[in-house]
Short mmCIF file of N, CA, C and O in Angstrom, two decimals:
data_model
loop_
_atom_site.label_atom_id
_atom_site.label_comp_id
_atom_site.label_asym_id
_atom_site.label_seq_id
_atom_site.Cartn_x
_atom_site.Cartn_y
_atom_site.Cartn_z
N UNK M 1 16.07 -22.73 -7.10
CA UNK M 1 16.51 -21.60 -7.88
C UNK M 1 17.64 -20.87 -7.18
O UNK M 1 18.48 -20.25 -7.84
N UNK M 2 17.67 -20.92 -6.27
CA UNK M 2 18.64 -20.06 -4.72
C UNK M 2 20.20 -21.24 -5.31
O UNK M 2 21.23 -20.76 -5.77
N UNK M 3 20.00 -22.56 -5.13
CA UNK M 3 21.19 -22.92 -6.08
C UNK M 3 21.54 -22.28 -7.08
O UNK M 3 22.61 -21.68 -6.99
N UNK M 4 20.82 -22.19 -8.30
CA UNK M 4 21.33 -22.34 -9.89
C UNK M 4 21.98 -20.61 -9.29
O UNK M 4 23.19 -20.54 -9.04
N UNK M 5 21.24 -19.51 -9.13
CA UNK M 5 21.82 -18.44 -8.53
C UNK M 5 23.20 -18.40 -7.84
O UNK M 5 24.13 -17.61 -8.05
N UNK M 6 23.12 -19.47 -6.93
CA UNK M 6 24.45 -19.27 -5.62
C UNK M 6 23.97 -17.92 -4.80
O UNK M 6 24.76 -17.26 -4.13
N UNK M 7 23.07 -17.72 -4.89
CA UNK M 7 22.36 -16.44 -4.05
C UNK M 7 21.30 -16.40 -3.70
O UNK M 7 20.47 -16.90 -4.46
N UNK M 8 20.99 -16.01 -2.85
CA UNK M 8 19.34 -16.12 -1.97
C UNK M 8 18.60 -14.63 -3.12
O UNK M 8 18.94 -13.68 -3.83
N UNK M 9 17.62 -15.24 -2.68
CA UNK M 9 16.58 -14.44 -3.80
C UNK M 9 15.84 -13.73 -2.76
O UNK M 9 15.95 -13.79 -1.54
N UNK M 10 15.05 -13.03 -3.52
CA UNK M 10 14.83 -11.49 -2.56
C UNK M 10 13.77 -12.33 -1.50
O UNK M 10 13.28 -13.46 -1.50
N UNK M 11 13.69 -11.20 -0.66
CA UNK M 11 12.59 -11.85 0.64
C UNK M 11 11.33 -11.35 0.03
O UNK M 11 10.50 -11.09 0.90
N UNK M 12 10.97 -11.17 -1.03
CA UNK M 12 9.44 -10.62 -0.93
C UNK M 12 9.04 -12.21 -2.17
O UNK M 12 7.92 -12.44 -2.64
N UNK M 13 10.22 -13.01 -2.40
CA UNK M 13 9.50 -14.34 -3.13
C UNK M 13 9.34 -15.25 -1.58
O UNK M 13 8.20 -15.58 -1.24
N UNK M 14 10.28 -15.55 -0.89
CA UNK M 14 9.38 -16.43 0.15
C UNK M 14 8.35 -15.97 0.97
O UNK M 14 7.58 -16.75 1.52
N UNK M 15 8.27 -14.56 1.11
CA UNK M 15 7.05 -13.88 2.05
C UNK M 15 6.15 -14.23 0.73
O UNK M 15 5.13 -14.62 1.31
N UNK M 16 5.90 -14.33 -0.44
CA UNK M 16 4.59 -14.51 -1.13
C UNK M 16 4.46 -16.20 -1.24
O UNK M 16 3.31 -16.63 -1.28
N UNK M 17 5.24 -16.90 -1.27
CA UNK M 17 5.25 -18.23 -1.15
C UNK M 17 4.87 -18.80 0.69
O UNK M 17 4.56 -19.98 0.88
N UNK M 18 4.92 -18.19 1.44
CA UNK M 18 4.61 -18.09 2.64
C UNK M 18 3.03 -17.79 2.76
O UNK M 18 2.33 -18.43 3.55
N UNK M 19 2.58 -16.91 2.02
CA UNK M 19 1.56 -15.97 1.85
C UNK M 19 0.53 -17.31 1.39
O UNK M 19 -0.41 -17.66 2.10
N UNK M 20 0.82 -17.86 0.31
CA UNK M 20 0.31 -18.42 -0.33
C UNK M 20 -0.16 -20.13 0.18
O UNK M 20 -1.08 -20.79 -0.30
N UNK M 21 0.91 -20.59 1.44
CA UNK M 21 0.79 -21.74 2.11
C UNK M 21 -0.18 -21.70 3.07
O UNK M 21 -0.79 -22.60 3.65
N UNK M 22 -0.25 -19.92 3.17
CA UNK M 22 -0.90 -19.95 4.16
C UNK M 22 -2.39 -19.40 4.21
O UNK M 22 -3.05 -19.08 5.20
N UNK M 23 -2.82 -19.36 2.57
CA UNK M 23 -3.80 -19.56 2.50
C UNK M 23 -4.62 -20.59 1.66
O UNK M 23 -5.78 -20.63 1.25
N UNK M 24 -3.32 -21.54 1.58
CA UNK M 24 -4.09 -23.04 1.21
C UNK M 24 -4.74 -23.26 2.71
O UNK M 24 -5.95 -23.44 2.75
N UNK M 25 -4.14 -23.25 3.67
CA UNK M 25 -4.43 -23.77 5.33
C UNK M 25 -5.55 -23.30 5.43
O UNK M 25 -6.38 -24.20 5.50
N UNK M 26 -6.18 -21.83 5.48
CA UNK M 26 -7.26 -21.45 5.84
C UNK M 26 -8.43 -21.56 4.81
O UNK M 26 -9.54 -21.28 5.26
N UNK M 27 -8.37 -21.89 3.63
CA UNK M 27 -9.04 -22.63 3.09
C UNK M 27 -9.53 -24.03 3.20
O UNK M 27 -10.67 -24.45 2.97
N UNK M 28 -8.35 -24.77 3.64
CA UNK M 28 -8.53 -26.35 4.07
C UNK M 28 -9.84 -26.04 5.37
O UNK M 28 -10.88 -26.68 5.53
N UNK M 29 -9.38 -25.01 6.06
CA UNK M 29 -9.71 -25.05 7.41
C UNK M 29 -11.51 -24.82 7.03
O UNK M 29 -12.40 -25.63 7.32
N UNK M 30 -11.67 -23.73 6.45
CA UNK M 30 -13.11 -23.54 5.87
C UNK M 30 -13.67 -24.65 5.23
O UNK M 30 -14.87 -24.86 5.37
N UNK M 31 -13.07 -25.30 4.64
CA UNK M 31 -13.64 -26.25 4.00
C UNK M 31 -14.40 -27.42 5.23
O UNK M 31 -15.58 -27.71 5.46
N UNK M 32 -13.18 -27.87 5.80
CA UNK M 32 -13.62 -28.80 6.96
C UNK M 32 -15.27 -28.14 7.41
O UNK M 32 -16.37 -28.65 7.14
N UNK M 33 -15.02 -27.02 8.06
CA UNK M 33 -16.05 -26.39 8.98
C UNK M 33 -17.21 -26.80 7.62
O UNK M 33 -18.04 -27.68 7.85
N UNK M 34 -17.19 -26.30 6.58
CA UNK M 34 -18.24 -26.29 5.93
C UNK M 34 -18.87 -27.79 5.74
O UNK M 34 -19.98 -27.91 5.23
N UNK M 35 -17.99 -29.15 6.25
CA UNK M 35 -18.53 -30.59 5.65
C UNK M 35 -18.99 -30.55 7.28
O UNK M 35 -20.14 -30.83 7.61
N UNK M 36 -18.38 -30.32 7.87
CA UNK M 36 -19.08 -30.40 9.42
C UNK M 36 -20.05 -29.73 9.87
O UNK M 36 -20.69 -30.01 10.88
N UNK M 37 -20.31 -28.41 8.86
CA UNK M 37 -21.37 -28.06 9.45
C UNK M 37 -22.38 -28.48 8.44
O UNK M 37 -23.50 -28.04 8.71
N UNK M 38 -22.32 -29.27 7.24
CA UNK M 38 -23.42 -29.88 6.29
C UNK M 38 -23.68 -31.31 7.01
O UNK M 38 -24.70 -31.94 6.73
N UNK M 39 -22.69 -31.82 7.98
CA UNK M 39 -23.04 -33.37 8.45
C UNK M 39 -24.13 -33.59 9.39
O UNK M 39 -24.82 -34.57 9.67
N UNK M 40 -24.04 -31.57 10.05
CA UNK M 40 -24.99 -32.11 11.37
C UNK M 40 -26.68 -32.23 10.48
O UNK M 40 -27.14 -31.80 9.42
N UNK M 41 -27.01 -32.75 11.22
CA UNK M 41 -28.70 -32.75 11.21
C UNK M 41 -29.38 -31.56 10.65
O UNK M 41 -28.82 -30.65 11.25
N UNK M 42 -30.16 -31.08 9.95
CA UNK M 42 -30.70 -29.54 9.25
C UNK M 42 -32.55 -30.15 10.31
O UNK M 42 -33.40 -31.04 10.18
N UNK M 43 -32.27 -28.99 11.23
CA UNK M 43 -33.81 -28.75 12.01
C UNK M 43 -35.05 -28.32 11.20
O UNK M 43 -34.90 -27.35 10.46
N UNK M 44 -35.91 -28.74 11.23
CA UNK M 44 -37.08 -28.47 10.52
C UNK M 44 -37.00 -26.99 10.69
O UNK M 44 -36.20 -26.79 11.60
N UNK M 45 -37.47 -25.87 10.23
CA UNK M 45 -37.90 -24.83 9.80
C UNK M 45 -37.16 -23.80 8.97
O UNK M 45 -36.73 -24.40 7.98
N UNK M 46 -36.91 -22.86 8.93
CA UNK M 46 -36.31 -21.94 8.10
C UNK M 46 -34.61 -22.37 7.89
O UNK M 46 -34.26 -23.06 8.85
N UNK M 47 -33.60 -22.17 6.99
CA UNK M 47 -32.35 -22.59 7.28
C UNK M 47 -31.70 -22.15 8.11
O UNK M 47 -32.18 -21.04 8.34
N UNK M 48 -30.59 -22.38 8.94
CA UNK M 48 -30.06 -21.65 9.73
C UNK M 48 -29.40 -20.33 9.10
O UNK M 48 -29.77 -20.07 7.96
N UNK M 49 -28.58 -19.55 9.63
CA UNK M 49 -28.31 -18.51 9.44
C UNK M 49 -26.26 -18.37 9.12
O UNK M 49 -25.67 -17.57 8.39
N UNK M 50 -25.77 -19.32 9.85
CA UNK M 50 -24.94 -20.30 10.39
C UNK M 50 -24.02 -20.59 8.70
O UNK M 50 -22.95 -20.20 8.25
N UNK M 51 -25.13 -21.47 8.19
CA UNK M 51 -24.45 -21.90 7.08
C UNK M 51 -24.04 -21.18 5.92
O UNK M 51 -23.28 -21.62 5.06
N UNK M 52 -24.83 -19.52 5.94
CA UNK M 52 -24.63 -18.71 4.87
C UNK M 52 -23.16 -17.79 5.42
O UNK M 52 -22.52 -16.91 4.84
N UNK M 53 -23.02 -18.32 6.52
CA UNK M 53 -21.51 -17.70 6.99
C UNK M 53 -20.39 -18.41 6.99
O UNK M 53 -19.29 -17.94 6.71
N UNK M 54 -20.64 -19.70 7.32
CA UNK M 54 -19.66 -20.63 6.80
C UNK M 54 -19.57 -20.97 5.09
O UNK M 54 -18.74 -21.82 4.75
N UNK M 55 -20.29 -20.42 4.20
CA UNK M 55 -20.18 -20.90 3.13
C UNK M 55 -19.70 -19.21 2.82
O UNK M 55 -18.99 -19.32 1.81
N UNK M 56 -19.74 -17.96 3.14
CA UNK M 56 -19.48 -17.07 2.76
C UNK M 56 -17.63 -16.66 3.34
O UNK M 56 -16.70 -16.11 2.73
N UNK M 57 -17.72 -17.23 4.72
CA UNK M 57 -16.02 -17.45 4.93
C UNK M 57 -15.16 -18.63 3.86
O UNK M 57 -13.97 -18.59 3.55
N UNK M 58 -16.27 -19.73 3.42
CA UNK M 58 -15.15 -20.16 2.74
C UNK M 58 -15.01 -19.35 0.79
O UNK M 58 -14.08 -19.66 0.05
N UNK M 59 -15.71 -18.74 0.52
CA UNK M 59 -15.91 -18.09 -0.56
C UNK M 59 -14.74 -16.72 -0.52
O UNK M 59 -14.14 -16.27 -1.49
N UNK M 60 -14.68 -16.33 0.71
CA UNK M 60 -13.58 -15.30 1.03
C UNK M 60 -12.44 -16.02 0.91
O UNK M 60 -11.66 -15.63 0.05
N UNK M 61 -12.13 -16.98 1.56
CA UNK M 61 -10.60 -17.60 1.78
C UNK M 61 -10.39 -18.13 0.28
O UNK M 61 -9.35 -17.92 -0.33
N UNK M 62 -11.40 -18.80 -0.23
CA UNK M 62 -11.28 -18.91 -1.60
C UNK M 62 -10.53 -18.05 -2.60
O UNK M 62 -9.67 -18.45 -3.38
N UNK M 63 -11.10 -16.50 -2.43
CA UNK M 63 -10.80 -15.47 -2.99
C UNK M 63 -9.14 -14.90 -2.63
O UNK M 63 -8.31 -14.53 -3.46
N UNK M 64 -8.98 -14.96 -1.17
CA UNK M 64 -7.23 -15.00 -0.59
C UNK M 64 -6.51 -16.00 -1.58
O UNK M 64 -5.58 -15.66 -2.32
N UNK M 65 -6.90 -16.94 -1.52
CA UNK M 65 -6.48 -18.17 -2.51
C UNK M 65 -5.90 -17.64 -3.71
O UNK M 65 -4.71 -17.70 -4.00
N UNK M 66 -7.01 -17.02 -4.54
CA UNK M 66 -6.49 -17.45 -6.35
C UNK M 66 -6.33 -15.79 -6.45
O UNK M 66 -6.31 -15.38 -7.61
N UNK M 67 -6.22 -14.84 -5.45
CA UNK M 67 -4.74 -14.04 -5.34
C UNK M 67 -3.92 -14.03 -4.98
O UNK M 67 -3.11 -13.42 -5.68
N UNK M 68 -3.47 -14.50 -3.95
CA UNK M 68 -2.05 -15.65 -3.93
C UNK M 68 -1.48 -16.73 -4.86
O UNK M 68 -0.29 -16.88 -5.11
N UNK M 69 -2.49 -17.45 -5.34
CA UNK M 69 -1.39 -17.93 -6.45
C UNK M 69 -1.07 -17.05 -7.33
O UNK M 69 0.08 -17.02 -7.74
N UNK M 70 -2.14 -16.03 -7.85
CA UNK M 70 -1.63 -15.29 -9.20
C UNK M 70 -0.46 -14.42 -8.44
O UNK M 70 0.54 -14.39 -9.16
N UNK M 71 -0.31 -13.80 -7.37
CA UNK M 71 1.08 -13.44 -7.07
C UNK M 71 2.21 -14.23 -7.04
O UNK M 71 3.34 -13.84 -7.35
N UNK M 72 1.82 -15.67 -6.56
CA UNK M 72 3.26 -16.57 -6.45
C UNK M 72 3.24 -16.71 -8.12
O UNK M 72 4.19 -16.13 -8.64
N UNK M 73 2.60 -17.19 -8.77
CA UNK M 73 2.96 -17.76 -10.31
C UNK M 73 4.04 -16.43 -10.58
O UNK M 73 5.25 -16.64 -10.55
N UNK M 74 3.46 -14.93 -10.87
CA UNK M 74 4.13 -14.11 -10.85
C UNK M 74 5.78 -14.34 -10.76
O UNK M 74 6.67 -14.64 -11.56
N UNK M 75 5.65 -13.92 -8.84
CA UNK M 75 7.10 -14.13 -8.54
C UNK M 75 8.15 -15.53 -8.84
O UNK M 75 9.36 -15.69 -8.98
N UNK M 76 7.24 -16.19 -8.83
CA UNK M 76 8.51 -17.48 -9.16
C UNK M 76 8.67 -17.36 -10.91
O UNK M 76 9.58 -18.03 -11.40
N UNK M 77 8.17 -16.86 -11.47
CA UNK M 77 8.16 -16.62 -13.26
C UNK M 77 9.30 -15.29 -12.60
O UNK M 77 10.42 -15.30 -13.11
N UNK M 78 9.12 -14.51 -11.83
CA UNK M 78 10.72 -13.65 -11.74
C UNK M 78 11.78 -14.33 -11.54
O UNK M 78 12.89 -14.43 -12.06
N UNK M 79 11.15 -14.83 -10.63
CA UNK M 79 12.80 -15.92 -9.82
C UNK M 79 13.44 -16.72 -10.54
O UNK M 79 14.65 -16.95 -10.59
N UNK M 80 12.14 -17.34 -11.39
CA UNK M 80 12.86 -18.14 -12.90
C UNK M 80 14.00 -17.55 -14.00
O UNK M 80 15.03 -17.98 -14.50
N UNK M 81 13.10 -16.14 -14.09
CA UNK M 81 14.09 -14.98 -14.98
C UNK M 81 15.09 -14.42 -14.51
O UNK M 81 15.61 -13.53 -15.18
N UNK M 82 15.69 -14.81 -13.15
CA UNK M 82 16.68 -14.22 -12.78
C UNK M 82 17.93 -15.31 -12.45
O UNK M 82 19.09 -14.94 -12.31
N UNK M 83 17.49 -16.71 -12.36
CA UNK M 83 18.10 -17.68 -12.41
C UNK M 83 18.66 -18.17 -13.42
O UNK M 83 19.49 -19.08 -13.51
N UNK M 84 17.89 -17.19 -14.64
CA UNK M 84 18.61 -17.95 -15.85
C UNK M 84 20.27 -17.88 -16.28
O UNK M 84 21.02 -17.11 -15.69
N UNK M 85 20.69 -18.69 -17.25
CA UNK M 85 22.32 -17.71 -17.51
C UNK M 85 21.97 -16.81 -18.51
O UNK M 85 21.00 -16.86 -19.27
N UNK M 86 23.26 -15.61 -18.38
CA UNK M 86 22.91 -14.59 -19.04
C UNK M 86 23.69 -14.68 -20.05
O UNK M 86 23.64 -13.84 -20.95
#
């Protein structure tokens, strides 16, 4: 879009596109922890305590997630409208 423009577009679209990479990562990252911590062995007695935190960090990063995209969809639907010809 920074082509069709010939002008750089404001810094608050790559800080939300930034925003947004960077909470695909910490989601990936929760996710892992959560298959690694379902692979180990589950000890006979009560559940651990462990897994309702790893499943509650990835439910948070989740949540960082799909408000970051609804901000990037946002801004790049600006960036689109400002790239257009007038």
């Amino acid at each position: 879009m920074e082509r069709l423009r010939s002008s750089p577009l404001h810094a608050n679209i790559s800080a939300a596109l930034d925003k947004h990479l960077d909470s695909i990562h910490v989601v990936q990252a929760r996710r892992k922890e959560e298959i690694l911590n379902a692979s180990t062995p589950q000890r006979h007695g009560p559940p651990r305590c462990q897994d309702e935190r790893v499943v509650l960090a990835l439910a948070a990063a989740l949540r960082a997630l799909c408000q970051a995209t609804r901000t990037v969809r946002t801004v790049l639907w600006c960036a689109f409208q400002m790239s257009l010809p007038k």
